PDB file of C-alpha atoms in Angstrom:
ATOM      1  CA  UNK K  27       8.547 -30.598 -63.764  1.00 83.00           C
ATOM      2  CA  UNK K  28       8.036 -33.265 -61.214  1.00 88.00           C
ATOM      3  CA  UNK K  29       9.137 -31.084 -58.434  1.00 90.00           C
ATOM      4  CA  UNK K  30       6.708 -28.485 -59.505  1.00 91.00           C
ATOM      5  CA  UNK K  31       3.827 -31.098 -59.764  1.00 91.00           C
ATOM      6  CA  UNK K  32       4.533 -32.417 -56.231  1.00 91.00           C
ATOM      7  CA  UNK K  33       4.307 -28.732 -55.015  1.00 92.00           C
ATOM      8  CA  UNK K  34       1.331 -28.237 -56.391  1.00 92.00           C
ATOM      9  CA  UNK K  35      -0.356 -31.504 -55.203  1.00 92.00           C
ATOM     10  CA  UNK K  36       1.477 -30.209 -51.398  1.00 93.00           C
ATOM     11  CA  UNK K  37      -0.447 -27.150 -51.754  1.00 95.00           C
ATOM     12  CA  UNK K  38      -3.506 -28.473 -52.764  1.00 95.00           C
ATOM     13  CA  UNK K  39      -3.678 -30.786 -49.514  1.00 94.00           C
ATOM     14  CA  UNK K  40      -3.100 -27.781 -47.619  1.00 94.00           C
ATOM     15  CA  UNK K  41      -5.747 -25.762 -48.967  1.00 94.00           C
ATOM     16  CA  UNK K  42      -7.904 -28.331 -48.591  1.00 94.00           C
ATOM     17  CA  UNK K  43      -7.126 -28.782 -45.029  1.00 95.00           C
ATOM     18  CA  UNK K  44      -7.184 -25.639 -44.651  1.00 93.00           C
ATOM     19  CA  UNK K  45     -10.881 -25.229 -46.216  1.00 94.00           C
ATOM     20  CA  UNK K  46     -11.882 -27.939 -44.143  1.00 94.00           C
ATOM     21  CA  UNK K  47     -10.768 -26.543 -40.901  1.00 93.00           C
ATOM     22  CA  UNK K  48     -12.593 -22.661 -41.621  1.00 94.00           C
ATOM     23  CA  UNK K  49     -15.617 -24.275 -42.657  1.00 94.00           C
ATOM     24  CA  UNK K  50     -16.071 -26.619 -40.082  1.00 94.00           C
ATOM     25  CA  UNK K  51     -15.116 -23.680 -37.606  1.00 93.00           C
ATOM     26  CA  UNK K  52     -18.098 -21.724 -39.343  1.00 93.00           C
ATOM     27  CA  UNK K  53     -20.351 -24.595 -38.261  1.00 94.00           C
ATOM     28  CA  UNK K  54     -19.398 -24.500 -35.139  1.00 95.00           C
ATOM     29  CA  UNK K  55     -20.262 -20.939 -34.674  1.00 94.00           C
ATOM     30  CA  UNK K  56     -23.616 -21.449 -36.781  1.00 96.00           C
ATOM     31  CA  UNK K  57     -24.245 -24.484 -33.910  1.00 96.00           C
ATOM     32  CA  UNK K  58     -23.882 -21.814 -30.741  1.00 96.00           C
ATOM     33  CA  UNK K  59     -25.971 -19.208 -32.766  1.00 97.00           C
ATOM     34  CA  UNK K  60     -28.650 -21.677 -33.031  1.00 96.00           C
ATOM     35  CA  UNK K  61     -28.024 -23.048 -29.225  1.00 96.00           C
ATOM     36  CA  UNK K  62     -28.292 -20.074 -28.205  1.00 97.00           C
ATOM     37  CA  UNK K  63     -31.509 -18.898 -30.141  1.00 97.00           C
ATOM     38  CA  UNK K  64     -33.230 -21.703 -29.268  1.00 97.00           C
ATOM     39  CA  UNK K  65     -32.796 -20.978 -25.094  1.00 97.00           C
ATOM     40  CA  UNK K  66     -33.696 -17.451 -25.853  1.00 97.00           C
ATOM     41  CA  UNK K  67     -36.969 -18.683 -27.043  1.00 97.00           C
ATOM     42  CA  UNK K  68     -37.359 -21.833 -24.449  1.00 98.00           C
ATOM     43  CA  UNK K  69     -37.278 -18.585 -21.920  1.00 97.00           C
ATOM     44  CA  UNK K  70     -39.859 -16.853 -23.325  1.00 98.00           C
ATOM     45  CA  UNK K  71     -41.910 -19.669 -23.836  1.00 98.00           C
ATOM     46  CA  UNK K  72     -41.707 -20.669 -20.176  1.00 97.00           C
ATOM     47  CA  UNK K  73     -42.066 -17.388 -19.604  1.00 97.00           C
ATOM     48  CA  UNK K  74     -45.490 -17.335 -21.223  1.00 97.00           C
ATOM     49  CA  UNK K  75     -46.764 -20.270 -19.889  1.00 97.00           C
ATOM     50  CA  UNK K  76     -46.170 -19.242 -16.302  1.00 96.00           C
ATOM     51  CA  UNK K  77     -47.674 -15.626 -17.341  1.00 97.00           C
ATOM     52  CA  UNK K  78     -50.199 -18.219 -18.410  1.00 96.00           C
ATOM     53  CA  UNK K  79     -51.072 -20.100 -15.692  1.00 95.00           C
ATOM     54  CA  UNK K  80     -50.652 -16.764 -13.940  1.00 95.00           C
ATOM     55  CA  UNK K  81     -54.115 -15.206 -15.250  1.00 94.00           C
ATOM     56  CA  UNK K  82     -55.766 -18.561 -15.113  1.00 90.00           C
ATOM     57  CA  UNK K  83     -55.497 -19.309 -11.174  1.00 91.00           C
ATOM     58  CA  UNK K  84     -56.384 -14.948 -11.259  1.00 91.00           C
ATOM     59  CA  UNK K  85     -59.552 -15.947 -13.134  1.00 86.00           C
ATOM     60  CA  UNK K  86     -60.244 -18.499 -10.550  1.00 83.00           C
ATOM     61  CA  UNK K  87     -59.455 -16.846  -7.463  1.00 86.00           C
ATOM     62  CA  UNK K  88     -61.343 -13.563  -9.350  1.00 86.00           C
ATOM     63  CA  UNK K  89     -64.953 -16.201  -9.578  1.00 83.00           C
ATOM     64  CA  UNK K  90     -64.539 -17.801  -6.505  1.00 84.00           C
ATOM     65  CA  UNK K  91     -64.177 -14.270  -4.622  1.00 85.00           C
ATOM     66  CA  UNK K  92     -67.490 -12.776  -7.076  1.00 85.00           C
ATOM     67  CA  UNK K  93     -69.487 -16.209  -6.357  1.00 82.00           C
ATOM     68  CA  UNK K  94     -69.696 -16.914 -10.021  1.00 78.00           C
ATOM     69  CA  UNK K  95     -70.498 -20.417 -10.599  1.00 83.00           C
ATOM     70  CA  UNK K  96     -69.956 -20.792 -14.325  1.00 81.00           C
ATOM     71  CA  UNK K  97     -69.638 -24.797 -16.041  1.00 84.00           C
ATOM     72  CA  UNK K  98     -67.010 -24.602 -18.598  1.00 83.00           C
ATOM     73  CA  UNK K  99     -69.440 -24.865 -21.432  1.00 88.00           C
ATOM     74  CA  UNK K 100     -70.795 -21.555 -20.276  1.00 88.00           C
ATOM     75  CA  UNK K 101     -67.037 -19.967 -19.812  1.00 86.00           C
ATOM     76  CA  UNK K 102     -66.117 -20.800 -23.447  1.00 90.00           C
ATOM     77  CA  UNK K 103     -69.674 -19.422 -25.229  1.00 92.00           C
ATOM     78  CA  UNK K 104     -69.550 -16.274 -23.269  1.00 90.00           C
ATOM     79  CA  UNK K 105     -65.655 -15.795 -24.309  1.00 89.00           C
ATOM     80  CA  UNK K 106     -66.644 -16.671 -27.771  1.00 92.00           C
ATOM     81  CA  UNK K 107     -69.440 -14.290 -27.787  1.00 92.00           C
ATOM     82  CA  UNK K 108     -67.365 -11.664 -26.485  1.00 91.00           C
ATOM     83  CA  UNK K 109     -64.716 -12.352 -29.254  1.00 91.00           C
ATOM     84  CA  UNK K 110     -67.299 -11.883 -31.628  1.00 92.00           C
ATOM     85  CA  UNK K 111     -69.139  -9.216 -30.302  1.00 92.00           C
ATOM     86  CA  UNK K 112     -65.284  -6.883 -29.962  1.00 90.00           C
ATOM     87  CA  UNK K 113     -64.751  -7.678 -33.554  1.00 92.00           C
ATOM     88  CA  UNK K 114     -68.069  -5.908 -34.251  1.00 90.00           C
ATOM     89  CA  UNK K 115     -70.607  -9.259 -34.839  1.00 92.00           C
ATOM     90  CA  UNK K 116     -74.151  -7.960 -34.664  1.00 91.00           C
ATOM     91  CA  UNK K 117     -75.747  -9.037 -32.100  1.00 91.00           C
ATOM     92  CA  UNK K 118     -77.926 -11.081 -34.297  1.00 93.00           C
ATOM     93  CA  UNK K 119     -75.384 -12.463 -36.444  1.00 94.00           C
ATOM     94  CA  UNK K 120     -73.742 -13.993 -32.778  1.00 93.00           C
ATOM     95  CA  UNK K 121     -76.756 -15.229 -32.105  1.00 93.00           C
ATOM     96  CA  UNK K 122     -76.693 -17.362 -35.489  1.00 94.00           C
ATOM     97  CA  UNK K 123     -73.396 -18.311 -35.568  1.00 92.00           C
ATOM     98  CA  UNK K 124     -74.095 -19.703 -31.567  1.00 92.00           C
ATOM     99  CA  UNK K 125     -77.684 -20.990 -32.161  1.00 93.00           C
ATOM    100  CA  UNK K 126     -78.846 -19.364 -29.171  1.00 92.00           C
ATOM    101  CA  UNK K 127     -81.673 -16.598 -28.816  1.00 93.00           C
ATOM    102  CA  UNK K 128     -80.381 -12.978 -28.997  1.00 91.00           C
ATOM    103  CA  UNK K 129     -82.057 -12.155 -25.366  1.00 94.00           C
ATOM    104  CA  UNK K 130     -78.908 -14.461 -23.909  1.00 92.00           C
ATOM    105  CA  UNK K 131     -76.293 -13.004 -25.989  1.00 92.00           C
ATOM    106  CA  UNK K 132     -77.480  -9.117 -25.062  1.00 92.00           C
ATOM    107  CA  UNK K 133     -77.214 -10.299 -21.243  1.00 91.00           C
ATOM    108  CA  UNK K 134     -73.977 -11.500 -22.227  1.00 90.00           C
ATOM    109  CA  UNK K 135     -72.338  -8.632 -23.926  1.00 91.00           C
ATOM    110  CA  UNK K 136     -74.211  -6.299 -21.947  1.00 89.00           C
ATOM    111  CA  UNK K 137     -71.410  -5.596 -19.313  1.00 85.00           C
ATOM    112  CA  UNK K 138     -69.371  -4.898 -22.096  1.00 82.00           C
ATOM    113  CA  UNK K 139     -71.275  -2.632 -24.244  1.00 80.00           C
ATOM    114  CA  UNK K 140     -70.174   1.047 -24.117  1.00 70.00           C
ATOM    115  CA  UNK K 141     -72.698   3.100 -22.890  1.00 51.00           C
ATOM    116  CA  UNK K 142     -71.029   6.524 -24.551  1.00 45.00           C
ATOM    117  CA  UNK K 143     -71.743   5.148 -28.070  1.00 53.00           C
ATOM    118  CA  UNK K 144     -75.314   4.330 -27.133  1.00 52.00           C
ATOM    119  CA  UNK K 145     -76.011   8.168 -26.417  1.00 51.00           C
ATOM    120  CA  UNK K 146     -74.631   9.095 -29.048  1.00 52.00           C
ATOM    121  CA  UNK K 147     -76.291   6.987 -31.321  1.00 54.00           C
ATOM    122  CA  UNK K 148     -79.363   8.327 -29.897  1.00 52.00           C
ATOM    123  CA  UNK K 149     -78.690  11.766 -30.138  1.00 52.00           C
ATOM    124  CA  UNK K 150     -77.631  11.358 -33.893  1.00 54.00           C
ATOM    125  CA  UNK K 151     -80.834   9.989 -34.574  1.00 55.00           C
ATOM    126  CA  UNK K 152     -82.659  12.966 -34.023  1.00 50.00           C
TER     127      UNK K 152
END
């Protein structure tokens, strides 16, 4: 009986080693699966910021070549309104939400506008 009850307790070490060792093993493998998702996205993310910085010195190089003076007030409404005006914002609507007159937002989004749908909104008219 004794013999038997020191086996047991033998065994149950070992298992318990044993359990130890596989699931600290596990977590080791869990570790390196998050390592190595975490460079995977460090990549991309410099990857994206250099795409970034990419269009922004374009942008710059693409003004200074056109002769486009704009202050940076003027760059962010005109990207705003143009936000607004692709997610189909009336024009007068833009003009509330910006507080300015509707004249300055049509010379804004006039480059933009399609001038197929125009004709055809003219021709349905009729």
């Amino acid at each position: 009986m004794e013999w038997t009850l020191a086996g047991l307790f033998v065994i149950s070490v070992l298992l318990l080693i044993f359990s130890i060792s596989k699931s600290t093993h596990a977590a080791k493998v869990e570790h390196n699966q998050i390592d190595l998702i975490h460079i995977s996205t460090m990549k991309e993310i410099n990857s994206l910021q250099e795409s970034i910085r990419n269009l922004e010195l374009d942008n710059v190089l693409l003004m200074k070549e056109a002769g486009v003076q704009l202050t940076s007030e003027e760059k962010i409404l005109k990207r705003e309104v143009l936000d607004l005006f692709k997610r189909n914002y009336s024009l007068e609507s833009i003009a509330d939400l910006k507080q300015v007159s509707v004249n300055k937002i049509e010379k804004i989004v006039a480059p933009f506008q399609d001038l197929k749908d125009e004709g055809r909104k003219v021709a349905n008219e009729n």
